[in-house]
Coordinates of C-alpha atoms in Angstrom, one line a residue:
M1 CA 26.6 123.1 85.8
L2 CA 29.0 124.1 88.3
K3 CA 26.9 126.4 90.7
M4 CA 24.4 123.7 90.3
L5 CA 26.2 121.7 91.9
C6 CA 28.4 123.8 94.5
L7 CA 24.5 125.1 95.5
K8 CA 23.8 121.4 95.7
Q9 CA 27.0 119.9 97.5
Q10 CA 25.5 122.8 100.5
L11 CA 22.6 121.1 101.3
I12 CA 23.2 118.0 100.7
F13 CA 25.4 119.7 104.4
V14 CA 23.3 120.8 105.5
L15 CA 21.3 117.8 105.8
L16 CA 24.2 115.7 107.3
V17 CA 24.0 118.9 109.9
L18 CA 20.4 118.3 110.0
V19 CA 20.6 114.5 110.8
G20 CA 24.1 114.9 113.2
V21 CA 21.5 117.1 115.6
A22 CA 18.7 114.7 115.4
L23 CA 21.3 112.0 116.2
G24 CA 23.2 114.0 119.1
S25 CA 26.1 113.8 117.6
N26 CA 27.2 117.4 117.9
D27 CA 25.2 120.5 120.4
G28 CA 23.7 122.9 118.1
V29 CA 26.7 124.6 119.0
H30 CA 30.1 122.2 118.6
Y31 CA 29.9 120.6 114.7
V32 CA 32.2 117.7 114.4
E33 CA 32.3 119.2 109.8
E34 CA 33.5 122.8 110.5
L35 CA 35.6 121.9 113.0
T36 CA 37.6 119.3 111.2
G37 CA 37.4 121.2 108.2
R38 CA 35.5 118.4 106.6
G39 CA 31.9 120.4 105.6
F40 CA 32.5 123.8 105.0
V41 CA 35.7 124.0 103.6
Q42 CA 35.2 121.4 101.5
T43 CA 31.6 122.9 100.2
R44 CA 33.1 126.9 99.9
F45 CA 36.5 125.7 98.0
D46 CA 34.7 122.9 96.3
T47 CA 37.5 119.6 97.4
S48 CA 37.9 115.6 98.6
I49 CA 37.5 114.8 100.9
A50 CA 40.9 114.4 100.9
T51 CA 41.8 117.8 102.1
E52 CA 42.4 117.6 105.5
K53 CA 43.8 119.4 108.4
Y54 CA 47.9 118.9 108.5
T55 CA 49.7 117.8 111.9
P56 CA 53.3 118.0 111.9
P57 CA 54.8 114.1 112.5
E58 CA 56.8 115.5 115.2
E59 CA 54.0 116.4 117.4
K60 CA 52.8 112.8 116.9
N61 CA 54.1 111.6 119.3
P62 CA 53.2 112.9 122.8
Q63 CA 56.9 112.6 123.7
F64 CA 57.6 115.3 122.1
W65 CA 55.1 117.8 124.1
Y66 CA 56.1 116.4 127.7
D67 CA 59.5 117.1 126.1
L68 CA 59.0 121.2 125.6
A69 CA 56.1 120.7 128.9
Y70 CA 59.4 120.5 131.1
E71 CA 61.6 123.0 128.6
E72 CA 59.6 125.3 129.4
L73 CA 59.5 124.7 133.7
E74 CA 63.7 124.3 133.4
K75 CA 63.8 127.9 132.7
R76 CA 60.8 129.4 134.7
L77 CA 62.9 128.0 138.1
K78 CA 66.1 129.5 136.3
L79 CA 64.1 132.3 138.1
P80 CA 64.3 133.0 141.2
Q81 CA 62.6 131.4 143.7
P82 CA 60.6 133.6 145.7
D83 CA 58.2 130.3 147.5
G84 CA 59.3 126.8 148.3
K85 CA 56.3 125.5 149.4
R86 CA 54.2 121.8 147.8
A87 CA 51.4 122.4 146.7
K88 CA 48.8 120.1 148.4
N89 CA 45.6 121.0 147.9
L90 CA 44.9 121.3 143.2
I91 CA 42.0 123.4 141.8
L92 CA 42.3 124.2 137.6
F93 CA 38.5 126.8 136.5
L94 CA 38.8 126.5 133.2
G95 CA 35.9 129.5 131.8
D96 CA 35.1 128.0 128.6
G97 CA 35.9 130.6 125.2
M98 CA 36.9 133.3 127.6
S99 CA 38.5 135.1 125.7
L100 CA 40.1 138.2 127.0
S101 CA 37.7 140.4 125.8
T102 CA 35.0 138.6 128.3
V103 CA 36.9 139.3 130.6
T104 CA 37.0 142.9 130.2
A105 CA 33.3 142.6 128.8
A106 CA 32.3 140.7 132.7
R107 CA 34.6 143.5 134.8
I108 CA 33.0 146.5 132.9
L109 CA 30.0 145.1 133.5
K110 CA 29.9 143.9 137.3
G111 CA 31.0 147.4 137.9
Q112 CA 28.2 148.8 136.5
R113 CA 26.0 146.6 138.3
A114 CA 27.3 147.6 141.3
G115 CA 26.5 151.5 139.9
G116 CA 29.7 151.9 139.5
T117 CA 30.9 153.3 135.2
G118 CA 32.4 149.8 135.4
E119 CA 36.6 149.8 134.2
E120 CA 37.1 150.7 138.0
A121 CA 35.7 147.2 138.7
S122 CA 38.1 143.8 139.5
L123 CA 37.3 139.7 139.2
S124 CA 38.0 138.2 141.9
F125 CA 40.7 136.3 139.9
E126 CA 42.2 139.2 137.9
R127 CA 43.6 139.5 142.1
F128 CA 44.7 136.8 141.6
P129 CA 49.3 137.7 142.0
H130 CA 50.8 136.0 139.5
T131 CA 49.4 135.9 135.7
G132 CA 50.6 134.2 132.2
L133 CA 49.5 133.6 128.5
S134 CA 48.6 130.8 127.0
R135 CA 49.0 129.7 123.5
T136 CA 46.0 127.8 122.8
Y137 CA 46.6 126.2 119.0
C138 CA 46.6 123.1 118.7
S139 CA 48.9 120.0 116.8
N140 CA 46.2 120.4 112.9
A141 CA 43.8 123.5 114.7
Q142 CA 45.8 128.0 114.4
V143 CA 41.9 128.2 115.9
P144 CA 41.3 124.9 118.4
D145 CA 37.9 124.2 119.4
S146 CA 37.3 122.6 124.0
A147 CA 38.9 118.9 123.3
C148 CA 42.1 119.5 121.7
T149 CA 42.6 121.9 124.9
A150 CA 40.6 120.6 127.4
T151 CA 43.3 117.8 126.3
A152 CA 46.3 119.8 126.7
Y153 CA 45.5 121.5 129.7
L154 CA 44.3 118.3 131.5
C155 CA 46.2 115.8 129.9
G156 CA 49.7 117.3 128.8
V157 CA 50.5 116.8 125.9
K158 CA 48.4 119.3 122.2
T159 CA 46.6 116.7 120.2
N160 CA 43.8 116.9 116.8
I161 CA 41.5 118.8 116.8
I162 CA 38.0 116.3 118.3
E163 CA 40.1 114.5 120.3
I164 CA 40.2 113.9 123.9
G165 CA 43.0 111.9 126.1
V166 CA 44.6 110.1 122.6
S167 CA 47.9 111.9 121.3
A168 CA 48.3 113.9 117.7
A169 CA 49.2 110.3 115.8
V170 CA 45.1 109.3 116.3
N171 CA 42.9 109.9 112.8
F172 CA 39.4 112.1 113.1
N173 CA 36.9 109.5 114.3
N174 CA 39.4 106.5 114.2
C175 CA 38.7 103.7 116.0
T176 CA 42.0 101.1 115.7
E177 CA 44.0 104.1 116.4
S178 CA 42.1 105.2 119.7
Q179 CA 42.9 101.8 121.5
D180 CA 46.4 101.4 120.8
P181 CA 48.2 101.6 123.7
A182 CA 51.0 104.3 122.7
N183 CA 48.5 106.8 121.9
R184 CA 46.9 106.8 125.0
L185 CA 47.1 109.3 127.5
T186 CA 47.0 110.0 131.5
S187 CA 45.1 112.7 133.1
I188 CA 46.7 115.2 136.5
A189 CA 43.7 113.4 138.1
E190 CA 46.0 110.2 136.9
W191 CA 48.0 111.4 138.6
A192 CA 46.3 112.6 141.7
Q193 CA 45.2 110.2 142.1
N194 CA 47.8 107.6 141.7
A195 CA 49.5 110.1 145.0
G196 CA 46.3 109.2 147.4
K197 CA 44.8 112.1 146.4
S198 CA 40.8 112.5 146.1
T199 CA 39.2 113.7 143.0
G200 CA 36.7 115.8 140.9
I201 CA 34.6 117.6 138.7
V202 CA 32.4 120.5 138.4
T203 CA 31.3 121.5 135.0
T204 CA 27.9 123.5 134.0
T205 CA 27.6 121.7 130.7
T206 CA 27.7 118.3 130.7
L207 CA 30.0 115.1 132.4
T208 CA 29.9 113.8 128.8
H209 CA 31.7 117.8 127.3
A210 CA 34.6 118.3 125.8
S211 CA 36.6 120.6 128.9
P212 CA 35.3 117.8 132.2
S213 CA 36.2 114.4 129.8
G214 CA 40.2 115.3 129.7
A215 CA 40.4 114.6 133.2
Y216 CA 39.5 111.0 132.3
A217 CA 38.1 110.4 128.5
K218 CA 40.7 109.0 126.0
T219 CA 37.9 109.2 122.5
A220 CA 39.0 110.0 118.4
N221 CA 35.2 111.9 118.3
R222 CA 34.6 114.5 121.2
N223 CA 30.8 113.8 120.3
W224 CA 31.2 109.7 121.2
E225 CA 29.4 110.5 124.1
C226 CA 27.1 107.0 125.3
D227 CA 26.9 104.3 122.3
T228 CA 24.3 105.8 120.6
D229 CA 26.6 108.3 119.0
V230 CA 28.8 106.1 118.4
E231 CA 27.3 104.1 116.1
S232 CA 25.9 107.1 114.8
Y233 CA 29.2 107.9 113.6
G234 CA 29.3 104.7 111.8
V235 CA 31.8 103.1 114.2
D236 CA 31.3 99.8 116.6
S237 CA 30.5 101.1 120.5
K238 CA 30.8 97.1 121.7
E239 CA 34.8 98.5 120.0
C240 CA 35.1 102.0 120.8
V241 CA 33.8 101.9 124.4
D242 CA 31.6 106.2 124.9
M243 CA 32.9 108.3 127.3
A244 CA 30.1 108.3 129.6
T245 CA 30.5 104.6 129.9
Q246 CA 34.3 105.6 130.7
L247 CA 33.3 107.4 133.2
V248 CA 31.6 105.2 135.5
T249 CA 33.4 101.9 134.9
Q250 CA 37.5 102.9 133.7
V251 CA 40.0 104.7 135.2
P252 CA 40.5 107.6 136.3
G253 CA 36.5 107.6 136.0
R254 CA 35.4 106.1 138.0
N255 CA 37.2 107.1 140.9
F256 CA 35.8 110.3 141.1
E257 CA 34.5 110.9 144.3
V258 CA 32.7 113.6 142.9
M259 CA 31.1 114.7 139.7
F260 CA 29.1 117.6 138.8
G261 CA 26.7 118.7 135.9
G262 CA 24.6 118.4 133.6
G263 CA 24.2 115.3 130.9
M264 CA 22.3 112.8 132.3
G265 CA 20.0 110.7 129.3
K266 CA 24.0 109.2 128.0
F267 CA 23.8 107.6 131.4
L268 CA 19.8 106.3 131.0
P269 CA 18.1 104.5 128.1
K270 CA 15.6 105.6 126.2
T271 CA 13.4 103.0 127.7
I272 CA 13.7 104.9 130.2
K273 CA 12.7 108.6 131.8
D274 CA 15.6 110.6 133.9
L275 CA 15.1 112.5 137.2
H276 CA 14.3 115.1 134.7
G277 CA 11.4 113.9 132.8
K278 CA 13.3 113.3 129.6
P279 CA 14.2 110.5 127.9
G280 CA 17.2 109.2 128.0
E281 CA 19.9 108.2 125.4
R282 CA 21.5 105.4 125.8
S283 CA 20.7 102.1 122.8
D284 CA 23.1 99.8 124.6
G285 CA 19.5 99.3 127.1
V286 CA 22.6 99.8 129.9
N287 CA 21.3 101.8 133.5
L288 CA 25.2 103.4 133.8
L289 CA 23.8 105.4 137.1
S290 CA 22.9 102.2 138.7
R291 CA 25.8 100.4 137.7
W292 CA 27.6 103.3 139.5
Q293 CA 25.4 103.4 142.4
A294 CA 26.4 99.2 142.4
S295 CA 30.1 100.1 142.3
H296 CA 30.4 101.8 144.7
E297 CA 29.1 101.8 148.4
G298 CA 27.9 104.7 149.2
G299 CA 27.6 106.7 146.8
V300 CA 24.6 109.4 146.5
L301 CA 22.8 110.2 142.9
V302 CA 21.7 114.1 143.8
S303 CA 19.1 116.4 140.7
N304 CA 18.4 118.9 142.2
R305 CA 19.2 122.0 144.1
K306 CA 17.6 121.0 146.8
Q307 CA 19.1 117.2 147.3
L308 CA 22.6 119.1 147.2
L309 CA 22.9 121.0 150.2
S310 CA 20.8 118.9 152.0
L311 CA 24.0 116.5 151.6
N312 CA 25.9 115.4 154.5
V313 CA 29.8 114.8 152.8
S314 CA 30.6 113.0 155.8
A315 CA 28.6 110.3 155.5
V316 CA 28.9 109.8 151.9
S317 CA 31.6 107.7 149.9
S318 CA 31.1 109.8 146.7
V319 CA 28.2 112.4 144.9
I320 CA 26.8 112.2 141.3
G321 CA 25.0 115.0 140.6
L322 CA 23.5 115.1 136.9
F323 CA 21.1 118.2 137.3
E324 CA 19.7 118.2 134.2
S325 CA 19.4 115.7 131.0
Y326 CA 21.4 118.4 128.7
L327 CA 23.0 121.2 129.3
M328 CA 23.0 122.9 132.4
K329 CA 20.5 126.2 131.8
F330 CA 22.4 129.3 131.8
H331 CA 21.6 131.4 135.1
L332 CA 19.8 134.4 134.1
E333 CA 16.8 131.2 132.7
A334 CA 17.4 128.5 135.4
D335 CA 15.1 128.3 138.0
P336 CA 17.1 129.3 141.7
S337 CA 15.1 126.7 143.3
Y338 CA 16.0 123.6 141.4
Q339 CA 18.9 124.3 139.8
P340 CA 22.2 125.2 142.5
T341 CA 25.1 127.7 140.7
L342 CA 28.6 126.8 139.8
S343 CA 29.4 128.6 143.7
E344 CA 26.9 126.2 145.2
L345 CA 28.4 123.0 143.7
T346 CA 32.3 123.9 144.6
E347 CA 31.4 124.4 147.4
V348 CA 30.3 120.7 148.0
A349 CA 32.4 119.3 145.8
I350 CA 36.0 121.5 148.1
K351 CA 33.7 120.3 151.2
K352 CA 34.3 116.7 150.6
L353 CA 37.7 116.3 148.7
S354 CA 38.5 118.0 151.4
Q355 CA 38.1 115.5 154.2
N356 CA 41.5 113.4 152.7
E357 CA 44.4 113.9 154.6
N358 CA 46.6 113.8 151.3
G359 CA 45.0 116.6 149.4
F360 CA 42.9 116.6 146.3
F361 CA 42.5 117.5 142.9
V362 CA 39.5 119.4 141.1
F363 CA 38.6 120.6 138.1
I364 CA 35.5 123.5 137.5
E365 CA 34.3 124.3 134.1
G366 CA 31.6 127.7 133.5
G367 CA 30.6 126.1 130.6
L368 CA 27.9 127.8 129.3
I369 CA 30.4 131.4 128.6
D370 CA 31.3 129.5 125.3
Y371 CA 27.0 128.9 124.9
G372 CA 26.9 132.5 125.0
N373 CA 29.3 134.0 122.9
H374 CA 28.1 131.4 120.2
Y375 CA 24.7 132.4 120.3
T376 CA 26.8 135.6 120.2
K377 CA 24.4 136.4 123.2
A378 CA 27.5 138.2 124.9
G379 CA 24.7 138.9 128.0
Y380 CA 24.5 135.5 128.4
A381 CA 28.1 135.4 128.3
L382 CA 29.3 137.9 130.7
D383 CA 26.7 136.7 133.5
E384 CA 28.1 133.5 133.1
A385 CA 31.5 134.9 133.3
L386 CA 30.9 136.3 136.7
E387 CA 29.2 133.0 138.4
F388 CA 31.9 131.9 137.8
E389 CA 34.3 134.3 139.1
K390 CA 31.9 134.4 142.1
A391 CA 32.8 130.4 142.4
I392 CA 36.4 131.1 142.2
Q393 CA 36.9 133.6 145.3
L394 CA 34.9 130.9 146.9
A395 CA 37.3 128.3 147.2
R396 CA 40.0 131.5 147.7
D397 CA 38.5 131.6 150.4
M398 CA 37.2 128.2 152.1
T399 CA 41.2 126.7 151.2
S400 CA 44.4 128.4 152.4
I401 CA 46.6 129.6 150.4
E402 CA 49.4 128.1 151.5
D403 CA 49.0 124.8 150.7
T404 CA 46.4 124.9 147.4
L405 CA 46.6 125.9 144.2
I406 CA 44.5 127.5 142.1
V407 CA 44.5 128.0 138.2
V408 CA 42.7 129.7 136.3
T409 CA 42.2 129.8 132.3
S410 CA 40.5 129.7 129.2
D411 CA 40.4 126.6 126.8
H412 CA 40.0 129.0 123.5
G413 CA 39.3 132.5 123.0
H414 CA 36.7 134.6 121.3
A415 CA 36.1 136.7 118.5
L416 CA 34.6 139.2 120.8
S417 CA 35.2 142.8 120.2
I418 CA 35.0 146.2 122.6
A419 CA 35.8 149.1 120.2
G420 CA 34.7 152.2 118.9
Y421 CA 35.9 154.7 122.0
P422 CA 32.6 155.3 124.1
G423 CA 33.5 157.4 127.0
R424 CA 34.0 156.3 131.1
G425 CA 30.8 154.4 131.6
T426 CA 29.1 153.0 128.1
P427 CA 26.8 150.3 129.8
I428 CA 28.9 147.8 128.5
L429 CA 25.7 145.8 127.1
G430 CA 24.3 149.1 124.7
L431 CA 25.3 150.8 121.8
N432 CA 28.4 153.4 121.8
Q433 CA 26.2 156.8 122.7
H434 CA 29.4 158.7 121.1
D435 CA 30.1 157.3 117.7
S436 CA 28.4 156.5 114.9
D437 CA 29.4 154.8 111.0
V438 CA 29.5 156.5 107.6
N439 CA 25.9 156.7 108.1
G440 CA 25.2 158.5 111.4
I441 CA 23.7 155.0 113.0
R442 CA 25.7 154.3 116.9
Y443 CA 26.7 151.3 116.8
S444 CA 27.3 148.3 119.8
T445 CA 30.2 148.2 121.7
L446 CA 30.1 144.5 121.6
N447 CA 30.5 142.8 117.9
Y448 CA 31.8 139.4 117.0
A449 CA 33.4 139.0 114.5
V450 CA 30.9 135.7 113.4
G451 CA 27.5 136.0 114.1
P452 CA 24.2 135.3 113.1
K453 CA 22.2 138.2 113.1
N454 CA 24.8 141.6 111.3
Y455 CA 21.2 144.2 111.8
I456 CA 22.3 145.3 108.2
D457 CA 18.4 146.6 106.1
A458 CA 18.2 144.7 102.3
N459 CA 20.0 148.2 100.5
G460 CA 23.6 147.8 103.0
K461 CA 22.8 149.9 105.4
R462 CA 23.5 149.1 109.8
M463 CA 19.7 149.0 110.9
D464 CA 19.6 151.8 114.3
M465 CA 18.9 149.0 116.9
T466 CA 18.1 151.7 119.9
S467 CA 14.8 150.2 120.0
E468 CA 15.9 146.1 120.2
I469 CA 20.1 146.5 122.5
G470 CA 19.4 146.0 126.5
A471 CA 17.9 142.9 127.0
D472 CA 20.3 140.4 129.0
D473 CA 19.6 137.9 125.2
F474 CA 19.7 140.7 123.1
V475 CA 22.3 139.2 119.5
F476 CA 24.7 141.3 119.5
P477 CA 26.0 142.2 115.6
G478 CA 28.2 139.6 113.5
Y479 CA 30.0 140.4 110.8
I480 CA 30.3 137.5 109.0
T481 CA 26.8 135.9 108.8
K482 CA 27.0 132.0 109.8
D483 CA 24.3 130.5 112.1
Q484 CA 26.9 131.3 115.2
G485 CA 30.0 132.4 116.7
V486 CA 33.8 131.2 116.2
H487 CA 36.3 130.2 118.3
S488 CA 39.3 132.9 117.6
G489 CA 43.1 131.7 118.0
D490 CA 43.7 134.6 120.7
D491 CA 45.8 134.0 123.0
V492 CA 43.6 133.6 126.1
A493 CA 45.5 134.4 129.9
I494 CA 46.3 132.4 133.0
F495 CA 45.7 133.6 136.8
A496 CA 47.7 131.6 139.2
S497 CA 47.2 131.9 143.3
G498 CA 49.0 129.9 145.9
P499 CA 52.1 126.7 146.2
Q500 CA 54.5 127.8 143.3
S501 CA 51.8 130.4 141.6
H502 CA 54.8 132.6 140.4
L503 CA 55.3 129.7 137.4
F504 CA 51.7 130.4 135.9
T505 CA 54.3 134.0 134.7
G506 CA 54.8 134.6 130.5
V507 CA 53.8 133.3 127.9
M508 CA 53.2 129.4 127.7
Q509 CA 52.1 125.9 125.5
Q510 CA 49.2 125.0 126.8
H511 CA 50.0 122.0 127.2
T512 CA 52.8 123.4 129.7
I513 CA 49.6 123.8 132.5
P514 CA 49.0 120.7 134.6
H515 CA 53.0 119.8 134.5
L516 CA 53.3 123.0 136.4
M517 CA 50.4 122.1 138.6
A518 CA 52.2 118.3 138.8
Y519 CA 55.6 120.1 139.4
A520 CA 54.0 121.9 142.3
A521 CA 51.7 119.1 144.1
C522 CA 54.5 116.2 144.0
I523 CA 52.6 114.2 141.2
G524 CA 52.7 112.5 137.9
N525 CA 56.0 111.2 136.2
G526 CA 57.6 114.7 135.3
P527 CA 59.7 116.5 137.1
K528 CA 59.1 117.3 141.6
L529 CA 59.9 119.9 143.6
C530 CA 60.1 117.2 146.5
D531 CA 63.4 115.5 143.7
A532 CA 64.8 120.4 143.4
K533 CA 64.8 120.2 147.7

């Protein structure tokens, strides 16, 4: 009877996940049931719905995190200060899911693509003068998602998993709690706007995805991207405003001068097709893009590479670019004549935002590194990381190290390993030619702890992958079989260049990052460089 009950629970859970995907509630990679512990934990351990992830009570108060960040800042300020310059411009580059192992593997791939052994190569941001480590756990999560982490590195407060722009006092999917002013947070984008700076967001995912949304959204569920999504979770979309609407109509979203990414469908009603030929996703009949253009005189909408590159940034007040109906395509799969690269998005964004004599803040995300790792397609993940590093080099070349602080980091890791004693120059995307398993079978240098394919035959013997491995879209082995790879809880790297970049050293809490950037630029309500002089 117990086995039958467990089987029924598993079938019900699978159906719920499929329904969620069909409704657009999940993105096919970040399942709410898994991230909250409501699905897999219940099924695996047969617990009740009361089983929730624990949040320490003191961490529900945003002031706890502000105080902790200010303490970390104060410790750094007690050290010798080699740089007294103020940052006019702030650029935060976020490699989503870019674990340290992903950085290392991408470095090797870069060198091998250039004809070297690979290990001796370096990525553009690895040459930045200052580096540190970021602790990525969230208020109720040992291993985080991109929502609670975005709240940390953009709002300066750690919160619960799946939530954005609200404190840990808010429970998942609780509309009422997310509306309480005491629980709603402000982001570094808003701090910059209040100081008279121009602001923007750039991503290869969607404008309403978890990472960029940390700059503007306040929500108890990262999947409330449009009204249809909100309703699918049993919440009144009139009471709890979806993230696309927040971006277009609320502060600070409506004040962004640059917004580049995918996800056009979240802004358009189901009754019309978007500029990429797909129907919109909204049920309320609202065309948010028309609403945005009506409220932004001189604002321009672009939807492909040609339109982007022909844009005269001096002649427009603001620009929104939506280059796909959903996520933008992997660089390896994209039509280069249609979809702009991350470097091209970065270049146009900086050109536009640089027109403000008071400076700017821009968030730029290489968001598909994460998806490559979730699919355990390391070739895709590493290629996205290399596109990311090209954009960073371009940004450093376009700006002055004297007045522009560039910070490069990741939100969380991925369970990707580089192992087995392969010799120098071993193709990083190939088999380890210098070791084999107990059965004499060569294995790949790159492996995931969790993934959809483990390459084990019916007798429990590892399969020979020689004839399969090598293609960019090869699915690398996972030890634990699951439909996708998962995040990891290890620390991620921080790389910094420009004014006050020396503060970004040592091991720090992830939520300290925006406070250090705000200090360098003299913005926000916390400690400021200007006050110290």
